[in-house]
XYZ file of C-alpha atoms in Angstrom:
650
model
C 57.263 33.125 -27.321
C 54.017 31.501 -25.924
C 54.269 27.625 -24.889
C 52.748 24.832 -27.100
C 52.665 22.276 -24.822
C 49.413 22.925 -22.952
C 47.151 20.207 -20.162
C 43.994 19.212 -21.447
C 40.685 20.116 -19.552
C 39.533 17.061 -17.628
C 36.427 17.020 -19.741
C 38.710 16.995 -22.856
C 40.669 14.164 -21.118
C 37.732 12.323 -20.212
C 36.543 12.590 -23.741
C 39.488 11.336 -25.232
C 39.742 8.664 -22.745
C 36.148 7.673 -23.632
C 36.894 6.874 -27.257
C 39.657 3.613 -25.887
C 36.693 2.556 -23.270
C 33.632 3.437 -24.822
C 33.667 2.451 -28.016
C 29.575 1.516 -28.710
C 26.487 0.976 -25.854
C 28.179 -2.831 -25.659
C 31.499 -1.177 -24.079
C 29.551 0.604 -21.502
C 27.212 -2.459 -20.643
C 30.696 -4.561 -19.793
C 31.801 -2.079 -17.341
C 28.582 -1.406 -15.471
C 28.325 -5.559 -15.292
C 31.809 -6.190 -14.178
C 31.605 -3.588 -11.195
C 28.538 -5.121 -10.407
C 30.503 -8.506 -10.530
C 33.144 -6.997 -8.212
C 30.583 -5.491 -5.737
C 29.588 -9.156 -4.692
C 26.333 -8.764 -5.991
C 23.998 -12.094 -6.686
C 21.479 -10.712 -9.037
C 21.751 -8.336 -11.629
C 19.420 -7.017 -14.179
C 20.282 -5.227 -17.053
C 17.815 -2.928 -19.216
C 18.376 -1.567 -23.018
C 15.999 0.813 -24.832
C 16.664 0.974 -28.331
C 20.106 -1.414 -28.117
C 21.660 0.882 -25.809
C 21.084 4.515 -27.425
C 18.514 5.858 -25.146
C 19.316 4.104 -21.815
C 21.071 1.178 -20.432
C 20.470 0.801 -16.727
C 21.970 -2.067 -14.281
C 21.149 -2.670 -10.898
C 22.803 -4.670 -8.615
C 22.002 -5.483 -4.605
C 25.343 -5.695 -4.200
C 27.412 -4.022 -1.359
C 26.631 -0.304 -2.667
C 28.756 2.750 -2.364
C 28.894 5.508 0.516
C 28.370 9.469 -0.356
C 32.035 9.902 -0.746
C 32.813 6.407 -2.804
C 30.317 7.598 -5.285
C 31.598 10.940 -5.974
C 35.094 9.679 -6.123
C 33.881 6.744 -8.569
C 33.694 9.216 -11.367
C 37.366 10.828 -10.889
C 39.975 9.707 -13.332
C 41.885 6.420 -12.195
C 40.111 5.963 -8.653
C 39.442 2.886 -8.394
C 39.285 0.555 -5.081
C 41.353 -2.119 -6.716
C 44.857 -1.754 -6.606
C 47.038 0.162 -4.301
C 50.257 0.090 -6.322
C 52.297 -1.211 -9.417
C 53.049 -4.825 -7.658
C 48.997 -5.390 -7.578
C 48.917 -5.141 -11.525
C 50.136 -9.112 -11.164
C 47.922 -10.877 -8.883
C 45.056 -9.119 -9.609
C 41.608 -11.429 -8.989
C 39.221 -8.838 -9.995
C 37.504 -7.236 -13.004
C 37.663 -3.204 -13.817
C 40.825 -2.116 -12.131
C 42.132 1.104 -14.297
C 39.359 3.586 -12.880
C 38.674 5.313 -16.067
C 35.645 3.565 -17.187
C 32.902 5.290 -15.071
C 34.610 8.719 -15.467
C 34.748 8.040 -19.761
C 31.211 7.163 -19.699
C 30.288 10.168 -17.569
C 31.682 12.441 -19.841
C 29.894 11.305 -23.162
C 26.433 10.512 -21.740
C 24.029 11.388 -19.096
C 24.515 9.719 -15.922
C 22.041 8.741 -12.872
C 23.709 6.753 -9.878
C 21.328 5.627 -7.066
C 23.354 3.086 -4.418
C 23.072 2.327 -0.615
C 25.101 0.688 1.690
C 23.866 -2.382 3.942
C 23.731 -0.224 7.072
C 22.921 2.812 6.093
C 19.452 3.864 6.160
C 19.291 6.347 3.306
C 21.247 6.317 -0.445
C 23.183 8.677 -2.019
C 21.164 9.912 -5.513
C 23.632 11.255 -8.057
C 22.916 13.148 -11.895
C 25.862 13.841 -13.959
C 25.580 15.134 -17.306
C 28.778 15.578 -19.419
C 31.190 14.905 -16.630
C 29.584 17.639 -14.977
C 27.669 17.541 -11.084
C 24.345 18.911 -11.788
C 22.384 17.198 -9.172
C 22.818 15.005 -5.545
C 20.709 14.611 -2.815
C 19.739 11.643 -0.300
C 17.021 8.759 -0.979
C 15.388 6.016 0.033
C 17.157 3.350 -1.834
C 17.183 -0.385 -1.750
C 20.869 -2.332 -1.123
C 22.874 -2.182 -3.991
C 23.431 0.111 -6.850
C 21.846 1.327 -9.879
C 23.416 3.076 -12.917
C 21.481 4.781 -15.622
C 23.261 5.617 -18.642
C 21.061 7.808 -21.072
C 22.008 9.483 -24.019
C 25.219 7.679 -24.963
C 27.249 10.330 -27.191
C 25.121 13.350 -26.932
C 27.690 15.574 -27.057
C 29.724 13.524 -29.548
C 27.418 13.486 -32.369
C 30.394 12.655 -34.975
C 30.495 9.342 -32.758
C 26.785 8.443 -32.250
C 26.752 8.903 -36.178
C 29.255 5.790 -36.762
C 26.650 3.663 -34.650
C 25.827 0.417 -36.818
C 21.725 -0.559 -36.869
C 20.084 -1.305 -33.672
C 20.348 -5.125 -34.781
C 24.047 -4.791 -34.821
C 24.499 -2.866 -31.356
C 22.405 -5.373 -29.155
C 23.849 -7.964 -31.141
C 27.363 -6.410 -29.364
C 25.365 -6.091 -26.265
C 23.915 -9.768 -25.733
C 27.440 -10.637 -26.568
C 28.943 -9.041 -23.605
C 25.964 -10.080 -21.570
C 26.782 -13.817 -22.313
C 30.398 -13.500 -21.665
C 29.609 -12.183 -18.089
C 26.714 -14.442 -17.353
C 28.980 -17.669 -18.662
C 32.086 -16.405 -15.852
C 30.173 -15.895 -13.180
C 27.143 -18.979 -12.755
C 26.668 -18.187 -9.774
C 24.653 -15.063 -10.170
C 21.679 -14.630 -11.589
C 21.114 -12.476 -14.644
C 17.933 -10.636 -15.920
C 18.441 -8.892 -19.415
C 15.184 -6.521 -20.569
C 15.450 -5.059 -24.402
C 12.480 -2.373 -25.193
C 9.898 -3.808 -22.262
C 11.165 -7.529 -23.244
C 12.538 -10.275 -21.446
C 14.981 -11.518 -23.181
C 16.980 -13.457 -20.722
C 16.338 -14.857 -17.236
C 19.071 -16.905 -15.958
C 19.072 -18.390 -12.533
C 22.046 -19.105 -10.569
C 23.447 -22.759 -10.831
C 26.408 -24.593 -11.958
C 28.762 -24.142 -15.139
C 26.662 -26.461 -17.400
C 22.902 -25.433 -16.545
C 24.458 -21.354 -17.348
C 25.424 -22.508 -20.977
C 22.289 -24.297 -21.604
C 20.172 -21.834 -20.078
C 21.566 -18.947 -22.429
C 22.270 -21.234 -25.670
C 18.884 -23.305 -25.870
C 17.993 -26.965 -24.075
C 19.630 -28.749 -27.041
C 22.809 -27.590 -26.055
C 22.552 -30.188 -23.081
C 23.377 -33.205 -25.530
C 26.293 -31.347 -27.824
C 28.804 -30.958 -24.562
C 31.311 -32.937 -23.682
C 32.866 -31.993 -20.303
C 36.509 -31.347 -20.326
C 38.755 -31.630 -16.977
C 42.816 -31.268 -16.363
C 44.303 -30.036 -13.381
C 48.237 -29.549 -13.767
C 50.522 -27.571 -12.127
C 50.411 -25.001 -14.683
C 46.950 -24.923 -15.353
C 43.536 -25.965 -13.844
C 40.997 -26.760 -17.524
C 37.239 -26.940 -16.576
C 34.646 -26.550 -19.409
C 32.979 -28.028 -22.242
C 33.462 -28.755 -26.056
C 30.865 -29.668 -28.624
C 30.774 -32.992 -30.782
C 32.474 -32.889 -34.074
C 28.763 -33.688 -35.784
C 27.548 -30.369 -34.332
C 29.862 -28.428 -35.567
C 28.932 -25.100 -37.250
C 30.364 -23.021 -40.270
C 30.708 -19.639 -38.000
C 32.990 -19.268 -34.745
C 30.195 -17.791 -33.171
C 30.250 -20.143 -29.421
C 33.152 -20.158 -29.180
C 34.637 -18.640 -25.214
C 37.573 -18.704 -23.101
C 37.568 -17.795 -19.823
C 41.239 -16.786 -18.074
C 40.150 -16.381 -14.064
C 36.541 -15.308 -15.386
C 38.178 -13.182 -18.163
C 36.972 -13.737 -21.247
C 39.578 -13.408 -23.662
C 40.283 -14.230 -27.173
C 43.592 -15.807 -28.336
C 44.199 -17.051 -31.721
C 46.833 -19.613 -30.131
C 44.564 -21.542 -27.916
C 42.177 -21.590 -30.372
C 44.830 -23.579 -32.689
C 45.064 -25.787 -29.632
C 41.581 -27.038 -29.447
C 41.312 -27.561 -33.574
C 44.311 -29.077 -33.841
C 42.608 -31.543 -31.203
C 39.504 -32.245 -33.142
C 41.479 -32.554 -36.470
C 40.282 -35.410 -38.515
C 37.177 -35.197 -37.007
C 35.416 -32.050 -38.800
C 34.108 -31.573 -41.600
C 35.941 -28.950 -44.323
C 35.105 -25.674 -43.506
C 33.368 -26.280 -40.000
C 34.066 -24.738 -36.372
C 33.267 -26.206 -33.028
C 31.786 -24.738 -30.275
C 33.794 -24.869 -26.811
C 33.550 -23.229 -23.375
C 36.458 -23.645 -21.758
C 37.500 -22.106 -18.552
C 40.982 -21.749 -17.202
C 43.081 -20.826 -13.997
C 45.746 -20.249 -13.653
C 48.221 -18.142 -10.924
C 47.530 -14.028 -11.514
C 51.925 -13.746 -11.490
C 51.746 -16.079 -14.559
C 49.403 -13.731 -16.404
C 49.890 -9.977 -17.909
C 46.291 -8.743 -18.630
C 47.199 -5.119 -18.855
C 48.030 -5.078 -22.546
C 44.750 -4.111 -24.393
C 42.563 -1.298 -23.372
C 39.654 -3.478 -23.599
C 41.644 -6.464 -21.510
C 40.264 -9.121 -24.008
C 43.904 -10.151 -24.844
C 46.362 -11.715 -22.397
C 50.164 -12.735 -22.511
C 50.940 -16.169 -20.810
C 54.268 -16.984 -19.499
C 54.440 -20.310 -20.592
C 51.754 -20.782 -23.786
C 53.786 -23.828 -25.142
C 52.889 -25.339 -22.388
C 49.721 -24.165 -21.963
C 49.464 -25.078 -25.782
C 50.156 -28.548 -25.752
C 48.132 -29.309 -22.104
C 44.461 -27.503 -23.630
C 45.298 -29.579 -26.821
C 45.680 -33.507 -25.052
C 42.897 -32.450 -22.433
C 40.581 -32.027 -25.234
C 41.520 -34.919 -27.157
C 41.313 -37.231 -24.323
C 37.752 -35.841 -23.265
C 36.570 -36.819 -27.012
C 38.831 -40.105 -26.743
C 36.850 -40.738 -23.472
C 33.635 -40.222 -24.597
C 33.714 -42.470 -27.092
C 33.554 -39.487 -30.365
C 37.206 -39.946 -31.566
C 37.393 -43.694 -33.292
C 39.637 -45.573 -30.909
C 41.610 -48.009 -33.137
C 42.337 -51.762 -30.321
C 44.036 -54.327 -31.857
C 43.286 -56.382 -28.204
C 39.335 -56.427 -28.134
C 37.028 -57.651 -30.525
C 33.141 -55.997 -30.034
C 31.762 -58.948 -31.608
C 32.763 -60.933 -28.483
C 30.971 -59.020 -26.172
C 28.569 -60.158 -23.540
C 25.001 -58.581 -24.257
C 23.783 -57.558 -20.901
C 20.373 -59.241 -20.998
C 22.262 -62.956 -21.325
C 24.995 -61.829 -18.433
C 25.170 -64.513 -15.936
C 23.312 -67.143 -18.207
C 24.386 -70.560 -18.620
C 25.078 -71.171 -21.807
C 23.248 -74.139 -23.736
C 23.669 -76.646 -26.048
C 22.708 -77.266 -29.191
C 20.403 -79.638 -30.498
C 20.760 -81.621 -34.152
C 18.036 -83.118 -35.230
C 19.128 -86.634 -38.003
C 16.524 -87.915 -40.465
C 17.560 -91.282 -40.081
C 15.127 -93.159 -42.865
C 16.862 -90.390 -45.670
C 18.836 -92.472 -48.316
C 20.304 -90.533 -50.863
C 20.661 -92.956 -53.556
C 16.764 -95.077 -53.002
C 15.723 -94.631 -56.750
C 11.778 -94.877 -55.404
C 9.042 -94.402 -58.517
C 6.403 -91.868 -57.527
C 3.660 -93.056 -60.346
C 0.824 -94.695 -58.420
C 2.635 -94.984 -54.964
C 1.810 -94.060 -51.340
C 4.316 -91.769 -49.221
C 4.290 -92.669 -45.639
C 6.222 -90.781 -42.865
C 10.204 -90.940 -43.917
C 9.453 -91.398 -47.821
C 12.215 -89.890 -49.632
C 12.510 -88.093 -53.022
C 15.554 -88.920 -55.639
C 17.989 -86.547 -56.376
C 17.515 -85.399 -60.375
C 15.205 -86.437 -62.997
C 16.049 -89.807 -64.903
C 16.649 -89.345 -68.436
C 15.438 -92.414 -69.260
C 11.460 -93.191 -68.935
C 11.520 -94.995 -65.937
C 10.829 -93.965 -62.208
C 11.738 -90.230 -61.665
C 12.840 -88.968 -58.144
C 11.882 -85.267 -57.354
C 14.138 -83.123 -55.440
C 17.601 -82.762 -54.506
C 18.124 -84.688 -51.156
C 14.751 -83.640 -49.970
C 12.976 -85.764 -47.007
C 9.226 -85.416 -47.138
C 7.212 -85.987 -43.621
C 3.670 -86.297 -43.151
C 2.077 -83.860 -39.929
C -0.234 -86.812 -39.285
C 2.096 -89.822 -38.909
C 1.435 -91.296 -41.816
C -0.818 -89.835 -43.782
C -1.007 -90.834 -47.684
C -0.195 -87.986 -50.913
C -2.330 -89.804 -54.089
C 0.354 -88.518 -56.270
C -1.613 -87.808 -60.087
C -0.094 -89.743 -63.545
C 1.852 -86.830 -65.122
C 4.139 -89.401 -66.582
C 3.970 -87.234 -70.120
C 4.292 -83.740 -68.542
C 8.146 -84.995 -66.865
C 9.546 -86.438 -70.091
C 13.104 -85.230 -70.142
C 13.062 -82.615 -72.492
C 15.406 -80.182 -71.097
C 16.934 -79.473 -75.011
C 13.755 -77.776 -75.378
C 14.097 -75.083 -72.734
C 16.377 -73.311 -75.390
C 14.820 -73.832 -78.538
C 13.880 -70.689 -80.229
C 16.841 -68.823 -78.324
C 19.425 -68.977 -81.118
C 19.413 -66.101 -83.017
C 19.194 -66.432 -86.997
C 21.247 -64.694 -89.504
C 19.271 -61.590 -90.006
C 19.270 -61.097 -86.351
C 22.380 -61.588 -86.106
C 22.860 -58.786 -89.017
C 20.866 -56.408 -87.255
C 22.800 -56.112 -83.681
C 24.645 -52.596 -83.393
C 28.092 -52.774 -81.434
C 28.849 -50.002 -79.070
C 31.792 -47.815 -80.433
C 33.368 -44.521 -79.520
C 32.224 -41.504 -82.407
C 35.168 -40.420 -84.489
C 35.458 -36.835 -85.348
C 37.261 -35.459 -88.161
C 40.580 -33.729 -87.881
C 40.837 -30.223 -86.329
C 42.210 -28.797 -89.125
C 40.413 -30.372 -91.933
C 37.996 -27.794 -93.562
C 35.996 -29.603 -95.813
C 34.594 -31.506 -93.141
C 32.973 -28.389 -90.769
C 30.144 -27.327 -91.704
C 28.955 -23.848 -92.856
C 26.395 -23.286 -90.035
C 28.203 -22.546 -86.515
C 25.832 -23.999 -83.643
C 26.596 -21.760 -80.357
C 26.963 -23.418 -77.320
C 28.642 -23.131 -74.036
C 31.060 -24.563 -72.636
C 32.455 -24.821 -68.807
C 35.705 -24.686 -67.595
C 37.491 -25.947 -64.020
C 33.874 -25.998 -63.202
C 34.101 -22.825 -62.213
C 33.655 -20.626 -65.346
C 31.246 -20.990 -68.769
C 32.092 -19.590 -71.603
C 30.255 -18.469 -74.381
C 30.537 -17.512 -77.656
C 28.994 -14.308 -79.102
C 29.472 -12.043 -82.236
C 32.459 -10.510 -81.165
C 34.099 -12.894 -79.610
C 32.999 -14.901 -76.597
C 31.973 -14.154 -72.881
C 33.609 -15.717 -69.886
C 30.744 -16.108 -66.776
C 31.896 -16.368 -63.186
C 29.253 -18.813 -62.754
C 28.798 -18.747 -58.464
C 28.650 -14.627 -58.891
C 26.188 -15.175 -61.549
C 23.715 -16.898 -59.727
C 24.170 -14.866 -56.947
C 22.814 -12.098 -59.207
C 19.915 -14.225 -60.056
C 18.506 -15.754 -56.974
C 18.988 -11.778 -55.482
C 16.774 -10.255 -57.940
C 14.458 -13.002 -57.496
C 14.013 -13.121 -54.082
C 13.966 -9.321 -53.768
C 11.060 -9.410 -56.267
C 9.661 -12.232 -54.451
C 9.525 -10.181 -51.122
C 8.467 -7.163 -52.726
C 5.871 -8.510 -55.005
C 4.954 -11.468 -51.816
C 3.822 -13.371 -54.326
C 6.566 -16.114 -54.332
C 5.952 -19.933 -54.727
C 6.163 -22.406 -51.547
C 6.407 -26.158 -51.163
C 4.802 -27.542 -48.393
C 6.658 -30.179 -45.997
C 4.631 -33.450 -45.050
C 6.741 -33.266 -41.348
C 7.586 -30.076 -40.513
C 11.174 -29.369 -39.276
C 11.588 -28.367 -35.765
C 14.864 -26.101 -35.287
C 16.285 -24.575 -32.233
C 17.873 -21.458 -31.516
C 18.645 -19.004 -28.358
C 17.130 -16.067 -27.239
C 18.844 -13.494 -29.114
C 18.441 -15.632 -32.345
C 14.918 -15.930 -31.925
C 14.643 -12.351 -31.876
C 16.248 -11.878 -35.353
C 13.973 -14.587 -36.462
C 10.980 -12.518 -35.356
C 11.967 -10.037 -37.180
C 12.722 -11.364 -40.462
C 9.615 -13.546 -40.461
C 7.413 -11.557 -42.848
C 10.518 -10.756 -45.489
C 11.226 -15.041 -44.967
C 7.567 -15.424 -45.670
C 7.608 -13.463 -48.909
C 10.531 -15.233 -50.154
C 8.513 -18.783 -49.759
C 9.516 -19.756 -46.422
C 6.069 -21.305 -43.827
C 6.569 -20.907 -40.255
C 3.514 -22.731 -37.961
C 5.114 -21.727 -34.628
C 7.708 -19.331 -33.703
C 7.542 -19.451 -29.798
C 10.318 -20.091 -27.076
C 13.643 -21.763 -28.407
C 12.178 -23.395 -31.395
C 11.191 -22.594 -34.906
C 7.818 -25.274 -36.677
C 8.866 -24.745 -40.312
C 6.040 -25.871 -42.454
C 6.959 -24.314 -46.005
C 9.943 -23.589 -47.833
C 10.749 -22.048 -51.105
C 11.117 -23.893 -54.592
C 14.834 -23.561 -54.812
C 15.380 -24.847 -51.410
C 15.917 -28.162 -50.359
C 15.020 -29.605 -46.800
C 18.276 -30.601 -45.750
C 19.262 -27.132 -46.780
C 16.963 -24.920 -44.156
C 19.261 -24.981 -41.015
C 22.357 -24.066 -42.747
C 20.422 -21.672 -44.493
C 18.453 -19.781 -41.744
C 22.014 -20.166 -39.907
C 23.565 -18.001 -42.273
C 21.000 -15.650 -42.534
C 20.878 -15.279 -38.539
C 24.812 -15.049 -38.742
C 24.874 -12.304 -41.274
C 22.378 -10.289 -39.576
C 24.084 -10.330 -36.609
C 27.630 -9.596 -38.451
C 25.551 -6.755 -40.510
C 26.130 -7.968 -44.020
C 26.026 -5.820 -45.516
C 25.862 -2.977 -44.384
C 22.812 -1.087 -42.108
C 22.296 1.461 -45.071
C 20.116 -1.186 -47.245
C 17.420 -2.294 -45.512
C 16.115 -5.753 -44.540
C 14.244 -7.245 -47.116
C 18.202 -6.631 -49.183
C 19.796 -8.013 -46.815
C 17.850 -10.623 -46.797
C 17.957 -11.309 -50.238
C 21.657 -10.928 -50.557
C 21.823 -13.745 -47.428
C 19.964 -15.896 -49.005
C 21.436 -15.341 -52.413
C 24.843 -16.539 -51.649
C 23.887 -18.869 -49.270
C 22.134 -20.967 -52.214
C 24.304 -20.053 -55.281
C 25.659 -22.550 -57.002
C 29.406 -22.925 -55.913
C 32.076 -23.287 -57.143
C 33.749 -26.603 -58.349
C 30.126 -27.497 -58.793
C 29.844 -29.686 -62.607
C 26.887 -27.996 -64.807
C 24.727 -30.081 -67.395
C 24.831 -27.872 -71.089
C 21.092 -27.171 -70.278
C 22.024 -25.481 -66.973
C 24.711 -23.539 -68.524
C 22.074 -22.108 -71.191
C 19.780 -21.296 -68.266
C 22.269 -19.500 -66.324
C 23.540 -17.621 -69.161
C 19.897 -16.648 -70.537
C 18.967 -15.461 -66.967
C 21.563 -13.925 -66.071
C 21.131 -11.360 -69.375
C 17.893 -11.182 -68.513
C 18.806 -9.197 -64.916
C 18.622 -5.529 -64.534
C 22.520 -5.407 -63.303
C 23.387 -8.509 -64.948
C 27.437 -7.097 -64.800
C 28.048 -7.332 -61.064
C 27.231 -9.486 -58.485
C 24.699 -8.437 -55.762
C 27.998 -7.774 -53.555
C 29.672 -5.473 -56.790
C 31.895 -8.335 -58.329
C 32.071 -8.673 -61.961
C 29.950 -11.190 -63.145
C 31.251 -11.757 -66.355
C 33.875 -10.419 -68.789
C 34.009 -10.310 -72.760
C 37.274 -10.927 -75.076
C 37.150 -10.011 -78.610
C 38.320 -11.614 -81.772
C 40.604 -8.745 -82.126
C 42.296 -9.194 -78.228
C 42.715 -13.176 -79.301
C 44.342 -11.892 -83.043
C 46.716 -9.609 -80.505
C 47.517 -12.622 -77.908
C 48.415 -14.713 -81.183
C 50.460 -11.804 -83.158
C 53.144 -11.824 -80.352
């Protein structure tokens, strides 16, 4: 009997190794960067052609690669990293397995150029399919240069599960990002289809995260530093008011790792907690060392995951190190019972002697002179009574008033108005009393009374339909049958999609112009989605005066939208595009329209007037698909008279 057990080919190895380390264009731009990384190299430029599908190419002037290095570079596990098992643990450097250049040789056509320091001449290499079809000597600068064309050629089942080119340099400015954050001290150049998209010098930790995020990053960081025995924390974390509804900046770096871990993410919320909103993320670059022994980074094929030693300890450290930074910085509220602000020195009157003050005695006032103003002269000091006399006599004006001539003493020829001041105070209310048939005519507030529930002589024969909403979530109406129960968020969802879809397709859709444009900024890769989707935003209502660098001049928006509204909005829209939601089978102007849908439906918990209610419920039947939701939810459901006589007959 023939054996079953049979080795795979290399090719069929390779292959099959390919599928754990190149998983989309973004896997093979992270290995190409990271040996780049390891080669020393202090500038490195990186170019996609249609996100990654037709070429991605780095070069490097790194140390380069000798004839025989680059040959062996594409064997299965030869790598220059390790020597043996021990070296797994204090490892200090980035690819280490030595499967990643053979994997992506074996799915892709690959063209290696590299050259040594001293050597005169390169080494020029063509693999195709993990298979030597060409290599010959060249005149090369320093460094190395990969090619990668073709990616999946002879995988087409593969290269068919691709998302949209959105969605694959979306993957591939990620990985770009998480590189160029680690490692600030090399310069990065990224080129998509003949564009710049970045150009980042070298410089320190905080000029790299502005540089790739936008300049109004610079005033959202707050620097966080700890150095323990455990655990050296450099970085920075965002103020709570900046705070976003996605996770999208969010990085940690172990040793220039990036890695994700759910824990130490719990660390730094549970250090901003009472300081964000419901619902809202920060955004934190944090960087940690610690010793390689402490540290097991060999657990997931794509070595974003790490298991720590100690990560109670590491736990609780990243958690006060935070809070104390915010503490520090004056953006937690710091609660003294010792210190009172209002006692504090302003700095312009530091050093000042303090001076006295001054009161200034009107020593000629008499509060009880009973002086007659008819026919007299008022000198300098002359003083006015207190309250009118009821009696005719002298009358004093004034309540403790002293009146002072600016001359010295100047005389006031006071007019006879003895008539005018008779004391006839009784008068100010006459005609203020109200008379009988007034009094007959005033209608006391009350509460209406309704008749009993179950009295039937007093309903009346004609039924009024109305709706009617309920946990402020659903409205219910009644109809022939019975009555219709509206999930009133998915409804509107259904509405504003059908509307802004025939807004984009029509491009005939209503704007409101702003009196002061908004000004919002965004990074490179954002800007880029924003460029794309400006003629779809345009149709929907949206006005854009400038779309040019980091920033966005929005001069129009749509009817429906308000102006506070437009950042979270747009941010959304970027953040679905870049998530593809839904999926890359519709194209943009639905996607669009189902982004901007949800974003502005009415949610849920959200109290309805009976007008709106009509509205909803009107429009809604008024839809082509008025039973599902734009994302295929129900909408709406029906119960007839006969389910209620079934639910009762139990």
């Amino acid at each position: 009997m023939s054996s079953i057990i049979q080795l795979l080919p290399d090719h069929v190895a390779n292959q099959i190794a390919a599928g754990e380390v190149v998983q989309r264009p973004a896997s093979a731009v992270k290995e190409l960067m990271e040996n780049s990384v390891d080669a020393g190299a202090t500038e490195i430029k990186l170019i996609i052609k249609d996100a990654g599908k037709t070429l991605i190419q780095v070069i490097d002037n790194g140390k380069g690669m000798s004839v025989t290095d680059a040959r062996l570079c594409f064997e299965r596990h030869a790598t220059s990293k390790i020597r043996h098992a021990e070296d797994l643990f204090s490892l200090h450097t980035k690819g280490f397995r030595g499967e990643a250049l053979a994997s992506i040789a074996a799915v892709a056509h690959v063209e290696l150029k590299t050259r040594q320091e001293q050597d005169e001449l390169g080494t020029h290499l063509v693999i195709e399919g993990s298979k030597f079809t060409h290599q010959d000597v060249a005149v090369l600068p320093r460094g190395t240069s990969f090619s990668i064309k073709n990616l999946f050629f002879n995988i087409p089942a593969r290269r068919n599960f691709l998302k949209s080119d959105t969605v694959e340099f979306r993957h591939i400015v990620d990985e770009f990002e998480r590189v160029a954050m680690a490692h600030s001290n090399v310069s990065f150049m990224l080129y998509h289809n003949g564009s710049e998209m970045f150009n980042l010098p070298s410089g320190n930790m905080r000029q790299r995260i502005v540089n790739i995020f936008g300049g109004k990053t610079n005033e959202k960081l707050v620097p966080v530093n700890e150095t323990t025995e455990i655990v050296t924390i450099n970085g920075f974390v965002t103020k709570p008011e900046f705070a976003k509804k996605n996770r999208g900046e969010q990085f940690f770096f172990v040793n220039n790792r990036f890695i994700k871990s759910p824990y130490l993410h719990h660390a730094v919320m549970a250090a901003y907690e009472g300081l964000l909103k419901d619902g809202t993320q920060p955004a934190y670059y944090l960087y940690l060392d610690v010793p390689p022994n402490t540290i097991d980074i060999n657990i997931h094929p794509t070595k974003t995951e790490i298991k720590f030693d100690d990560e109670h300890a590491l736990y609780a450290i990243l958690r006060s190190a935070i809070k104390h930074s915010l503490g520090q910085f004056n953006i937690a509220p710091v609660l003294d019972f010792d210190r009172d602000s209002n006692l504090d020195t302003p700095y312009n009157y530091e050093g000042k002697e303090a001076s006295m003050p001054t009161v200034e005695v009107d020593r000629n006032y008499n509060p009880f002179a009973d002086d007659s103003p008819t026919g007299s002269n008022f000198g300098p000091g002359t003083s006015f009574g207190s309250s009118f006399a009821s009696s005719g006599g002298g009358r004093s004006f004034g309540s403790g008033l002293a009146c002072k001539a600016s001359g010295g003493g100047g005389s006031f020829g006071i007019p006879s108005f003895k008539k005018e001041l008779q004391p006839s105070w009784e008068s100010l209310y006459v005609g203020t009393s109200p008379t009988n048939e007034e009094i007959a005519e005033i209608n006391f507030e009350s509460e209406e009374v309704t008749g009993s529930l179950f009295n039937d002589s007093d309903i009346e024969e004609t039924t009024v339909y109305k709706t009617y909403q309920i946990h402020k979530k659903y409205i219910v109406s009644p109809i022939k049958s019975g009555m219709v129960i509206i999930d009133q968020k998915r409804a509107h969802q259904r509405i504003l999609y059908e509307q802004f879809l025939r807004n984009i397709t029509v491009q005939q859709a209503s704007s409101q112009q702003l009196l002061f444009p908004l000004v919002l900024y965004y990074t490179p890769a954002e800007m880029a989605l924003i460029k794309d989707m400006r003629v779809s935003l345009e149709s929907t209502g949206f006005g854009f005066a400038e779309i040019y660098g980091d920033h966005v001049i929005v001069n129009g928006l749509p009817v429906n939208v308000a102006e506070s509204e437009v950042s979270i909005l747009l941010e959304e829209l970027i953040n679905d595009m870049q998530q593809e939601v839904p999926d890359s089978s519709f194209s943009l102007s639905d996607r669009i329209a189902k982004s901007m849908a949800r974003s502005l439906a009415v949610k849920t918990g959200t109290q309805l007037t009976e007008k709106e209610q009509e509205t909803m419920v009107n429009t809604l039947f008024a839809c082509k698909e008025p039973g599902v939701s734009p994302f295929n939810k129900l909408t709406f459901i029906t119960m007839s008279v006969e389910d209620l006589d079934k639910r009762f007959a139990l």
